[in-house]
mmCIF file of C-alpha atoms in Angstrom:
data_model
loop_
_atom_site.group_PDB
_atom_site.id
_atom_site.type_symbol
_atom_site.label_atom_id
_atom_site.label_comp_id
_atom_site.label_asym_id
_atom_site.label_seq_id
_atom_site.Cartn_x
_atom_site.Cartn_y
_atom_site.Cartn_z
ATOM 1 C CA MET A 23 27.308 39.134 -36.237
ATOM 2 C CA ASN A 24 30.779 39.855 -37.645
ATOM 3 C CA ALA A 25 29.942 43.140 -39.335
ATOM 4 C CA PRO A 26 33.005 45.347 -39.898
ATOM 5 C CA ILE A 27 31.738 48.105 -37.657
ATOM 6 C CA SER A 28 34.497 49.498 -35.488
ATOM 7 C CA THR A 29 32.227 50.463 -32.586
ATOM 8 C CA LEU A 30 30.645 47.015 -32.412
ATOM 9 C CA ASP A 31 33.997 45.314 -32.862
ATOM 10 C CA ALA A 32 35.424 47.343 -29.983
ATOM 11 C CA ARG A 33 32.492 46.462 -27.724
ATOM 12 C CA ARG A 34 32.800 42.781 -28.570
ATOM 13 C CA ALA A 35 36.554 42.795 -28.023
ATOM 14 C CA LYS A 36 36.027 44.391 -24.634
ATOM 15 C CA ALA A 37 33.386 41.759 -23.833
ATOM 16 C CA VAL A 38 35.760 38.927 -24.790
ATOM 17 C CA GLU A 39 38.387 40.328 -22.463
ATOM 18 C CA ALA A 40 35.865 40.818 -19.647
ATOM 19 C CA PHE A 41 34.645 37.224 -19.854
ATOM 20 C CA ARG A 42 38.146 35.776 -19.953
ATOM 21 C CA VAL A 43 39.187 37.836 -16.939
ATOM 22 C CA LYS A 44 36.100 37.014 -14.885
ATOM 23 C CA GLY A 45 35.522 33.439 -16.031
ATOM 24 C CA VAL A 46 32.392 31.425 -15.371
ATOM 25 C CA PRO A 47 30.748 32.685 -12.139
ATOM 26 C CA HIS A 48 30.985 30.526 -9.033
ATOM 27 C CA ARG A 49 29.524 30.597 -5.534
ATOM 28 C CA ARG A 50 32.291 32.821 -4.178
ATOM 29 C CA VAL A 51 30.972 35.592 -6.421
ATOM 30 C CA GLU A 52 28.335 37.267 -4.221
ATOM 31 C CA GLU A 53 25.689 37.594 -6.936
ATOM 32 C CA TRP A 54 26.087 33.892 -7.753
ATOM 33 C CA LYS A 55 26.387 32.469 -4.235
ATOM 34 C CA TYR A 56 23.176 30.456 -4.588
ATOM 35 C CA SER A 57 23.753 29.377 -8.212
ATOM 36 C CA ASP A 58 27.202 27.911 -8.774
ATOM 37 C CA LEU A 59 27.431 28.012 -12.555
ATOM 38 C CA HIS A 60 31.107 27.008 -12.546
ATOM 39 C CA ALA A 61 30.179 23.673 -10.994
ATOM 40 C CA VAL A 62 28.108 22.679 -14.038
ATOM 41 C CA LEU A 63 29.696 24.634 -16.902
ATOM 42 C CA GLY A 64 33.252 25.170 -18.100
ATOM 43 C CA ALA A 65 34.590 28.307 -19.791
ATOM 44 C CA ASP A 66 35.475 26.342 -22.927
ATOM 45 C CA LYS A 67 31.849 25.327 -23.376
ATOM 46 C CA VAL A 68 30.812 28.971 -23.188
ATOM 47 C CA GLU A 69 33.250 30.157 -25.837
ATOM 48 C CA GLN A 70 32.587 27.208 -28.118
ATOM 49 C CA ALA A 71 28.802 27.231 -27.765
ATOM 50 C CA GLY A 72 26.925 27.426 -31.015
ATOM 51 C CA ALA A 73 24.145 29.749 -32.045
ATOM 52 C CA ALA A 74 20.810 29.468 -30.276
ATOM 53 C CA THR A 75 17.987 29.693 -32.771
ATOM 54 C CA TRP A 76 15.023 32.031 -32.626
ATOM 55 C CA ALA A 77 11.788 32.518 -34.527
ATOM 56 C CA VAL A 78 9.549 35.589 -34.574
ATOM 57 C CA GLU A 79 5.894 35.156 -35.394
ATOM 58 C CA THR A 80 4.088 37.543 -37.721
ATOM 59 C CA LEU A 81 5.634 40.990 -37.401
ATOM 60 C CA PRO A 82 3.055 43.742 -36.830
ATOM 61 C CA ARG A 83 3.072 46.802 -39.017
ATOM 62 C CA GLY A 84 5.291 49.528 -37.638
ATOM 63 C CA VAL A 85 7.724 47.139 -35.911
ATOM 64 C CA GLU A 86 11.123 46.789 -37.595
ATOM 65 C CA LEU A 87 13.093 43.529 -37.341
ATOM 66 C CA PHE A 88 16.774 43.041 -38.134
ATOM 67 C CA ASP A 89 18.588 39.688 -38.096
ATOM 68 C CA LEU A 90 21.896 40.276 -36.319
ATOM 69 C CA ALA A 91 23.508 37.410 -38.224
ATOM 70 C CA ALA A 92 22.920 39.205 -41.535
ATOM 71 C CA GLY A 93 25.693 41.806 -41.165
ATOM 72 C CA ASN A 94 25.629 45.460 -42.198
ATOM 73 C CA PRO A 95 23.319 46.530 -39.360
ATOM 74 C CA PRO A 96 21.408 49.813 -39.646
ATOM 75 C CA ASP A 97 22.521 52.843 -37.683
ATOM 76 C CA TRP A 98 20.090 52.325 -34.806
ATOM 77 C CA VAL A 99 21.528 48.842 -34.225
ATOM 78 C CA GLN A 100 25.137 49.998 -34.529
ATOM 79 C CA ARG A 101 24.601 52.708 -31.952
ATOM 80 C CA ARG A 102 22.714 50.596 -29.449
ATOM 81 C CA LEU A 103 23.958 47.013 -29.617
ATOM 82 C CA GLY A 104 26.244 46.412 -26.662
ATOM 83 C CA SER A 105 25.751 49.903 -25.254
ATOM 84 C CA LEU A 106 23.907 48.667 -22.152
ATOM 85 C CA SER A 107 26.391 45.947 -21.315
ATOM 86 C CA ASN A 108 26.680 45.412 -17.570
ATOM 87 C CA THR A 109 29.725 44.017 -15.857
ATOM 88 C CA GLY A 110 28.476 40.424 -15.622
ATOM 89 C CA ALA A 111 30.583 37.623 -17.064
ATOM 90 C CA MET A 112 27.717 35.815 -18.797
ATOM 91 C CA GLU A 113 26.313 39.023 -20.254
ATOM 92 C CA ALA A 114 29.760 39.720 -21.646
ATOM 93 C CA ALA A 115 29.851 36.195 -23.081
ATOM 94 C CA SER A 116 26.588 36.664 -24.967
ATOM 95 C CA LEU A 117 27.902 39.877 -26.541
ATOM 96 C CA ALA A 118 31.324 38.427 -27.275
ATOM 97 C CA PHE A 119 30.444 35.018 -28.685
ATOM 98 C CA ALA A 120 26.814 35.050 -29.877
ATOM 99 C CA LYS A 121 26.491 34.300 -33.590
ATOM 100 C CA SER A 122 22.753 34.779 -33.784
ATOM 101 C CA GLY A 123 20.122 37.186 -32.558
ATOM 102 C CA PHE A 124 17.771 39.921 -33.616
ATOM 103 C CA ALA A 125 16.930 43.569 -33.079
ATOM 104 C CA LEU A 126 13.433 45.086 -32.872
ATOM 105 C CA ARG A 127 12.510 48.731 -33.162
ATOM 106 C CA VAL A 128 9.111 50.324 -32.618
ATOM 107 C CA ALA A 129 8.964 53.772 -34.168
ATOM 108 C CA LYS A 130 7.595 56.847 -32.433
ATOM 109 C CA ASN A 131 3.895 56.427 -31.560
ATOM 110 C CA GLY A 132 3.927 52.856 -32.941
ATOM 111 C CA SER A 133 2.675 49.736 -31.176
ATOM 112 C CA GLY A 134 2.430 45.988 -31.603
ATOM 113 C CA GLU A 135 2.764 42.496 -30.175
ATOM 114 C CA VAL A 136 5.664 40.170 -30.981
ATOM 115 C CA ARG A 137 6.057 36.516 -30.035
ATOM 116 C CA VAL A 138 9.516 34.949 -30.015
ATOM 117 C CA ARG A 139 10.538 31.344 -29.518
ATOM 118 C CA PHE A 140 14.093 30.378 -28.567
ATOM 119 C CA SER A 141 15.337 26.869 -29.173
ATOM 120 C CA GLY A 142 18.537 24.891 -29.321
ATOM 121 C CA GLU A 143 21.766 25.192 -27.439
ATOM 122 C CA GLY A 144 24.149 28.110 -27.810
ATOM 123 C CA GLN A 145 24.057 31.877 -27.452
ATOM 124 C CA ALA A 146 22.036 34.729 -28.916
ATOM 125 C CA ARG A 147 21.759 38.480 -28.553
ATOM 126 C CA VAL A 148 18.585 40.604 -28.524
ATOM 127 C CA LEU A 149 18.122 44.364 -28.860
ATOM 128 C CA VAL A 150 14.732 46.052 -28.412
ATOM 129 C CA VAL A 151 14.360 49.796 -29.001
ATOM 130 C CA LEU A 152 11.134 51.685 -28.292
ATOM 131 C CA GLU A 153 11.084 55.265 -29.458
ATOM 132 C CA GLU A 154 9.032 58.020 -27.835
ATOM 133 C CA ASN A 155 5.398 57.053 -27.092
ATOM 134 C CA ALA A 156 5.912 53.575 -28.582
ATOM 135 C CA ALA A 157 4.344 50.447 -27.071
ATOM 136 C CA LEU A 158 5.265 46.778 -27.411
ATOM 137 C CA THR A 159 4.111 43.504 -25.922
ATOM 138 C CA LEU A 160 6.981 41.009 -26.126
ATOM 139 C CA ILE A 161 6.179 37.368 -25.397
ATOM 140 C CA GLU A 162 9.124 34.986 -25.184
ATOM 141 C CA GLU A 163 8.936 31.208 -24.934
ATOM 142 C CA ALA A 164 11.725 28.664 -24.747
ATOM 143 C CA ASP A 165 11.764 25.102 -25.983
ATOM 144 C CA GLU A 166 13.100 22.345 -23.781
ATOM 145 C CA ILE A 167 16.824 21.805 -24.299
ATOM 146 C CA LEU A 168 19.462 19.383 -23.036
ATOM 147 C CA GLY A 169 22.474 21.661 -22.760
ATOM 148 C CA PHE A 170 23.669 25.262 -22.408
ATOM 149 C CA GLN A 171 21.801 28.337 -23.640
ATOM 150 C CA ASN A 172 22.751 31.961 -22.986
ATOM 151 C CA ILE A 173 20.547 34.847 -24.155
ATOM 152 C CA GLY A 174 21.605 38.474 -23.644
ATOM 153 C CA GLU A 175 18.992 41.190 -24.068
ATOM 154 C CA GLU A 176 19.153 44.985 -24.175
ATOM 155 C CA LEU A 177 15.939 46.992 -23.811
ATOM 156 C CA VAL A 178 15.857 50.715 -24.559
ATOM 157 C CA LEU A 179 12.659 52.578 -23.655
ATOM 158 C CA GLY A 180 12.318 56.142 -24.891
ATOM 159 C CA PRO A 181 10.194 58.835 -23.200
ATOM 160 C CA ASN A 182 6.644 57.680 -22.420
ATOM 161 C CA ALA A 183 7.259 54.260 -24.010
ATOM 162 C CA ARG A 184 5.543 51.088 -22.778
ATOM 163 C CA LEU A 185 7.150 47.638 -22.867
ATOM 164 C CA THR A 186 5.438 44.565 -21.453
ATOM 165 C CA GLN A 187 7.578 41.432 -21.499
ATOM 166 C CA THR A 188 6.653 37.885 -20.514
ATOM 167 C CA ARG A 189 9.183 35.064 -20.527
ATOM 168 C CA LEU A 190 7.993 31.456 -20.085
ATOM 169 C CA THR A 191 10.706 28.867 -19.434
ATOM 170 C CA PRO A 192 9.563 25.222 -19.217
ATOM 171 C CA LYS A 193 11.118 22.569 -17.041
ATOM 172 C CA ALA A 194 14.178 20.940 -18.598
ATOM 173 C CA ALA A 195 16.088 18.729 -16.190
ATOM 174 C CA GLN A 196 19.431 18.855 -18.052
ATOM 175 C CA ALA A 197 19.282 22.467 -19.229
ATOM 176 C CA ILE A 198 21.707 25.198 -18.193
ATOM 177 C CA ARG A 199 19.872 28.380 -19.189
ATOM 178 C CA ILE A 200 21.014 31.925 -18.596
ATOM 179 C CA CYS A 201 19.161 35.076 -19.624
ATOM 180 C CA GLU A 202 20.596 38.522 -18.878
ATOM 181 C CA ILE A 203 18.411 41.582 -19.420
ATOM 182 C CA ALA A 204 19.735 45.144 -19.289
ATOM 183 C CA ALA A 205 17.130 47.908 -19.594
ATOM 184 C CA THR A 206 17.101 51.681 -19.520
ATOM 185 C CA VAL A 207 13.778 53.385 -18.894
ATOM 186 C CA ALA A 208 13.439 57.054 -19.844
ATOM 187 C CA LYS A 209 11.153 59.769 -18.516
ATOM 188 C CA ASP A 210 7.548 58.611 -17.967
ATOM 189 C CA ALA A 211 8.249 55.232 -19.601
ATOM 190 C CA ILE A 212 7.032 51.954 -18.064
ATOM 191 C CA TYR A 213 8.684 48.526 -18.251
ATOM 192 C CA ARG A 214 6.626 45.571 -17.031
ATOM 193 C CA ALA A 215 8.009 42.041 -16.993
ATOM 194 C CA HIS A 216 6.902 38.627 -15.778
ATOM 195 C CA PHE A 217 9.104 35.536 -15.566
ATOM 196 C CA ALA A 218 7.666 32.041 -15.173
ATOM 197 C CA ASP A 219 10.479 29.535 -14.726
ATOM 198 C CA PHE A 220 9.952 25.858 -13.966
ATOM 199 C CA GLY A 221 13.561 24.974 -13.438
ATOM 200 C CA GLY A 222 16.480 23.159 -14.983
ATOM 201 C CA LYS A 223 19.852 21.865 -13.979
ATOM 202 C CA LEU A 224 20.495 25.575 -13.480
ATOM 203 C CA SER A 225 18.201 28.299 -14.777
ATOM 204 C CA ARG A 226 18.853 31.983 -14.096
ATOM 205 C CA THR A 227 17.364 35.289 -15.169
ATOM 206 C CA GLU A 228 19.480 38.329 -14.350
ATOM 207 C CA LEU A 229 18.122 41.873 -14.666
ATOM 208 C CA HIS A 230 19.828 45.257 -14.545
ATOM 209 C CA ILE A 231 17.320 48.092 -14.873
ATOM 210 C CA ALA A 232 18.022 51.813 -14.774
ATOM 211 C CA LEU A 233 15.160 54.271 -14.211
ATOM 212 C CA ASP A 234 16.691 57.237 -15.989
ATOM 213 C CA GLY A 235 14.013 59.919 -15.930
ATOM 214 C CA ALA A 236 11.324 61.356 -13.689
ATOM 215 C CA GLY A 237 8.160 59.277 -13.897
ATOM 216 C CA ALA A 238 9.982 56.144 -15.081
ATOM 217 C CA GLN A 239 8.576 52.883 -13.707
ATOM 218 C CA THR A 240 9.364 49.180 -13.670
ATOM 219 C CA HIS A 241 7.105 46.416 -12.382
ATOM 220 C CA LEU A 242 8.645 42.952 -12.102
ATOM 221 C CA SER A 243 6.928 39.728 -11.123
ATOM 222 C CA GLY A 244 7.576 36.039 -11.432
ATOM 223 C CA VAL A 245 6.693 32.533 -10.343
ATOM 224 C CA GLY A 246 8.461 29.224 -10.019
ATOM 225 C CA ALA A 247 6.973 25.800 -9.319
ATOM 226 C CA LEU A 248 9.966 23.523 -8.875
ATOM 227 C CA ASN A 249 10.372 19.813 -8.381
ATOM 228 C CA ASP A 250 14.035 18.744 -8.617
ATOM 229 C CA GLY A 251 14.860 21.864 -10.654
ATOM 230 C CA HIS A 252 16.807 25.075 -10.003
ATOM 231 C CA ALA A 253 15.474 28.562 -10.882
ATOM 232 C CA ASP A 254 17.089 31.892 -10.005
ATOM 233 C CA VAL A 255 15.959 35.485 -10.530
ATOM 234 C CA THR A 256 18.530 38.126 -9.646
ATOM 235 C CA ALA A 257 17.479 41.737 -10.221
ATOM 236 C CA HIS A 258 19.168 45.084 -9.659
ATOM 237 C CA VAL A 259 17.000 48.182 -10.123
ATOM 238 C CA VAL A 260 18.705 51.575 -9.996
ATOM 239 C CA HIS A 261 16.588 54.668 -9.336
ATOM 240 C CA ALA A 262 18.944 57.014 -11.154
ATOM 241 C CA SER A 263 16.380 59.823 -11.175
ATOM 242 C CA GLY A 264 13.896 61.079 -8.612
ATOM 243 C CA LYS A 265 10.135 60.509 -8.740
ATOM 244 C CA THR A 266 10.564 56.988 -10.086
ATOM 245 C CA LEU A 267 8.720 53.807 -9.092
ATOM 246 C CA SER A 268 9.671 50.129 -8.943
ATOM 247 C CA THR A 269 7.815 47.071 -7.657
ATOM 248 C CA GLN A 270 8.856 43.443 -7.459
ATOM 249 C CA LEU A 271 6.708 40.422 -6.567
ATOM 250 C CA PHE A 272 8.125 36.894 -6.808
ATOM 251 C CA LYS A 273 6.666 33.611 -5.545
ATOM 252 C CA TYR A 274 8.251 30.148 -5.418
ATOM 253 C CA VAL A 275 6.871 26.735 -4.566
ATOM 254 C CA ALA A 276 9.550 24.057 -4.208
ATOM 255 C CA GLY A 277 9.308 20.331 -3.573
ATOM 256 C CA GLY A 278 11.495 17.294 -4.152
ATOM 257 C CA GLN A 279 15.036 18.647 -4.472
ATOM 258 C CA GLY A 280 13.851 21.850 -6.119
ATOM 259 C CA ARG A 281 15.637 25.110 -5.382
ATOM 260 C CA GLY A 282 14.287 28.610 -5.918
ATOM 261 C CA VAL A 283 16.442 31.734 -5.654
ATOM 262 C CA TYR A 284 15.476 35.403 -5.598
ATOM 263 C CA GLN A 285 17.986 38.205 -5.107
ATOM 264 C CA GLY A 286 16.576 41.694 -5.494
ATOM 265 C CA LYS A 287 18.715 44.769 -5.010
ATOM 266 C CA VAL A 288 17.369 48.314 -5.289
ATOM 267 C CA THR A 289 19.722 51.277 -5.390
ATOM 268 C CA VAL A 290 18.395 54.809 -4.980
ATOM 269 C CA ALA A 291 21.039 57.164 -6.322
ATOM 270 C CA GLN A 292 22.132 60.314 -4.584
ATOM 271 C CA GLY A 293 19.628 63.071 -5.257
ATOM 272 C CA ALA A 294 16.918 60.688 -6.543
ATOM 273 C CA ASN A 295 14.358 62.078 -4.081
ATOM 274 C CA GLY A 296 10.768 60.999 -4.409
ATOM 275 C CA SER A 297 11.719 57.451 -5.423
ATOM 276 C CA ASP A 298 9.297 54.688 -4.423
ATOM 277 C CA SER A 299 10.364 51.052 -4.297
ATOM 278 C CA ARG A 300 8.680 47.905 -3.016
ATOM 279 C CA GLN A 301 9.972 44.320 -3.014
ATOM 280 C CA THR A 302 8.091 41.215 -1.962
ATOM 281 C CA ALA A 303 9.446 37.679 -2.212
ATOM 282 C CA LYS A 304 7.806 34.598 -0.712
ATOM 283 C CA GLY A 305 8.523 30.911 -0.809
ATOM 284 C CA LEU A 306 6.530 27.783 -0.021
ATOM 285 C CA LEU A 307 8.456 24.620 0.843
ATOM 286 C CA VAL A 308 6.510 21.387 0.274
ATOM 287 C CA GLY A 309 9.398 18.927 0.436
ATOM 288 C CA ASN A 310 11.962 18.085 3.099
ATOM 289 C CA ARG A 311 14.880 18.384 0.681
ATOM 290 C CA ALA A 312 13.710 21.484 -1.174
ATOM 291 C CA GLU A 313 15.372 24.873 -0.697
ATOM 292 C CA ILE A 314 14.371 28.495 -1.277
ATOM 293 C CA ASP A 315 16.784 31.402 -0.853
ATOM 294 C CA LEU A 316 15.396 34.948 -0.744
ATOM 295 C CA LYS A 317 17.627 37.991 -0.465
ATOM 296 C CA PRO A 318 16.045 41.457 -0.894
ATOM 297 C CA GLU A 319 18.438 44.374 -0.492
ATOM 298 C CA LEU A 320 18.235 48.182 -0.364
ATOM 299 C CA GLU A 321 20.939 50.760 -0.937
ATOM 300 C CA ILE A 322 19.558 54.252 -0.347
ATOM 301 C CA LEU A 323 21.697 57.313 -1.029
ATOM 302 C CA ALA A 324 18.862 59.875 -1.042
ATOM 303 C CA ASP A 325 16.835 61.376 1.806
ATOM 304 C CA ASP A 326 13.203 61.685 0.678
ATOM 305 C CA VAL A 327 12.220 58.180 -0.464
ATOM 306 C CA GLN A 328 9.713 55.418 0.244
ATOM 307 C CA CYS A 329 11.348 51.995 0.137
ATOM 308 C CA ALA A 330 10.252 48.693 1.618
ATOM 309 C CA HIS A 331 11.089 45.029 1.215
ATOM 310 C CA GLY A 332 9.911 41.774 2.699
ATOM 311 C CA ALA A 333 10.678 38.073 2.435
ATOM 312 C CA ALA A 334 9.048 35.009 3.957
ATOM 313 C CA ILE A 335 9.367 31.236 3.595
ATOM 314 C CA GLY A 336 7.025 28.656 5.074
ATOM 315 C CA ASP A 337 5.001 25.491 4.627
ATOM 316 C CA LEU A 338 1.369 24.929 3.739
ATOM 317 C CA ASP A 339 -0.966 26.156 6.457
ATOM 318 C CA ALA A 340 -2.125 23.107 8.407
ATOM 319 C CA GLU A 341 -5.457 24.654 9.415
ATOM 320 C CA SER A 342 -6.324 25.608 5.850
ATOM 321 C CA LEU A 343 -5.438 22.112 4.663
ATOM 322 C CA PHE A 344 -7.559 20.567 7.418
ATOM 323 C CA TYR A 345 -10.479 22.844 6.502
ATOM 324 C CA LEU A 346 -10.417 21.748 2.863
ATOM 325 C CA ARG A 347 -10.050 18.076 3.843
ATOM 326 C CA SER A 348 -13.014 18.400 6.206
ATOM 327 C CA ARG A 349 -15.108 19.595 3.240
ATOM 328 C CA GLY A 350 -14.436 16.360 1.407
ATOM 329 C CA ILE A 351 -11.616 17.564 -0.836
ATOM 330 C CA PRO A 352 -8.904 14.900 -1.293
ATOM 331 C CA GLU A 353 -5.533 15.807 0.185
ATOM 332 C CA THR A 354 -3.699 15.985 -3.145
ATOM 333 C CA GLU A 355 -6.309 18.322 -4.583
ATOM 334 C CA ALA A 356 -6.440 20.400 -1.398
ATOM 335 C CA ARG A 357 -2.674 20.878 -1.418
ATOM 336 C CA ALA A 358 -2.748 21.920 -5.073
ATOM 337 C CA LEU A 359 -5.496 24.454 -4.358
ATOM 338 C CA LEU A 360 -3.493 26.020 -1.541
ATOM 339 C CA MET A 361 -0.335 26.199 -3.629
ATOM 340 C CA ARG A 362 -2.268 27.747 -6.490
ATOM 341 C CA ALA A 363 -3.756 30.348 -4.172
ATOM 342 C CA PHE A 364 -0.294 31.142 -2.805
ATOM 343 C CA ILE A 365 1.197 31.773 -6.223
ATOM 344 C CA GLY A 366 -1.875 33.404 -7.721
ATOM 345 C CA ASP A 367 -1.274 37.106 -7.119
ATOM 346 C CA ALA A 368 2.051 36.933 -8.946
ATOM 347 C CA VAL A 369 0.510 35.255 -12.003
ATOM 348 C CA GLU A 370 -2.304 37.796 -12.027
ATOM 349 C CA GLN A 371 0.279 40.516 -12.646
ATOM 350 C CA ILE A 372 0.223 39.400 -16.306
ATOM 351 C CA GLU A 373 -2.164 41.735 -18.126
ATOM 352 C CA ASN A 374 -2.464 39.757 -21.387
ATOM 353 C CA GLU A 375 -5.262 37.224 -20.820
ATOM 354 C CA THR A 376 -3.967 34.707 -23.365
ATOM 355 C CA VAL A 377 -0.460 34.761 -21.927
ATOM 356 C CA ARG A 378 -1.791 34.607 -18.379
ATOM 357 C CA ALA A 379 -3.821 31.512 -19.292
ATOM 358 C CA SER A 380 -0.689 29.858 -20.760
ATOM 359 C CA VAL A 381 1.260 30.551 -17.595
ATOM 360 C CA TRP A 382 -1.548 29.197 -15.424
ATOM 361 C CA GLN A 383 -1.602 26.042 -17.542
ATOM 362 C CA ALA A 384 2.122 25.548 -16.977
ATOM 363 C CA VAL A 385 1.792 26.330 -13.254
ATOM 364 C CA ASP A 386 -1.059 23.851 -12.797
ATOM 365 C CA ALA A 387 0.894 21.114 -14.570
ATOM 366 C CA ALA A 388 3.925 21.786 -12.356
ATOM 367 C CA LEU A 389 1.853 21.833 -9.167
ATOM 368 C CA GLU A 390 0.438 18.405 -9.959
ATOM 369 C CA GLY A 391 3.920 17.011 -9.582
ATOM 370 C CA LEU A 392 4.344 18.772 -6.238
ATOM 371 C CA SER A 393 1.092 17.881 -4.559
#
């Protein structure tokens, strides 16, 4: 990723400066108040981190893949890589210091499914470009790791494009995993994403999504079943244009010393009339030392909009548990059934049956440790 391209070099230099000015985020940074990265990670470890490895399964016809470590990137990579950088310190770090990564492009009217596996410690960069009327199903899985991993992704959806992304992150007690996703969604395009995270020493997914044309949509969902692990989803959706739609549905179950975090901010820009936004976040606490923090937020600068958000945290319903016990179901099994039912509607947001089954398998395994 050291290609002698002045535009890329300038973006990386700017990212290096941004990270060194901001430093590793800590709890006094509002967006990181529930996930103190500075307490578990030093700036030197970020800059000196190696290259996270990645592997793409069979590439479908019509989908172009470029290895960012190869140098001499094609024009579409040169123009796009780093162009969606947000102001976050860790996103800047992935652009500045990553020595591995890949770029995918789906040509106009093309379609396909791509599976990616990330492994190892270090940093990597990802660029996904969907041209007009293109469609892609992107399935990402992560291996268990012992240290720090930082993945920065940029998603560019052209007019009427369709991107469905699923990211499955297994439990890894010693892992510090960060994933930042910046996406721009053009007119009539739809971005769907689901995040299943089972916790680590600190695990965080950060999203910055711009709905940049009438008819643009994003639908986000996610689940976390946590026992002595930390998982954080922080999302900021900007309705930059009117007649756009966003939905968010996130569910956490936490036991032991598990901690789940959801922060969802929606901004409706001035003049973006006709925008429709809905946020729902719910948590289920099944341990006395567990913690769930939910923080939905709205910033509305337009007049004619429909926006709503809700958050709730509670315990298992005693009457429902008694009912199942009275029908002869053992308590451990009854508790698992109730937790599964609680989390179910978020998992069912996954359209791909095979992926949904994989997520359910991981959820069921995690719930066994909580019941």
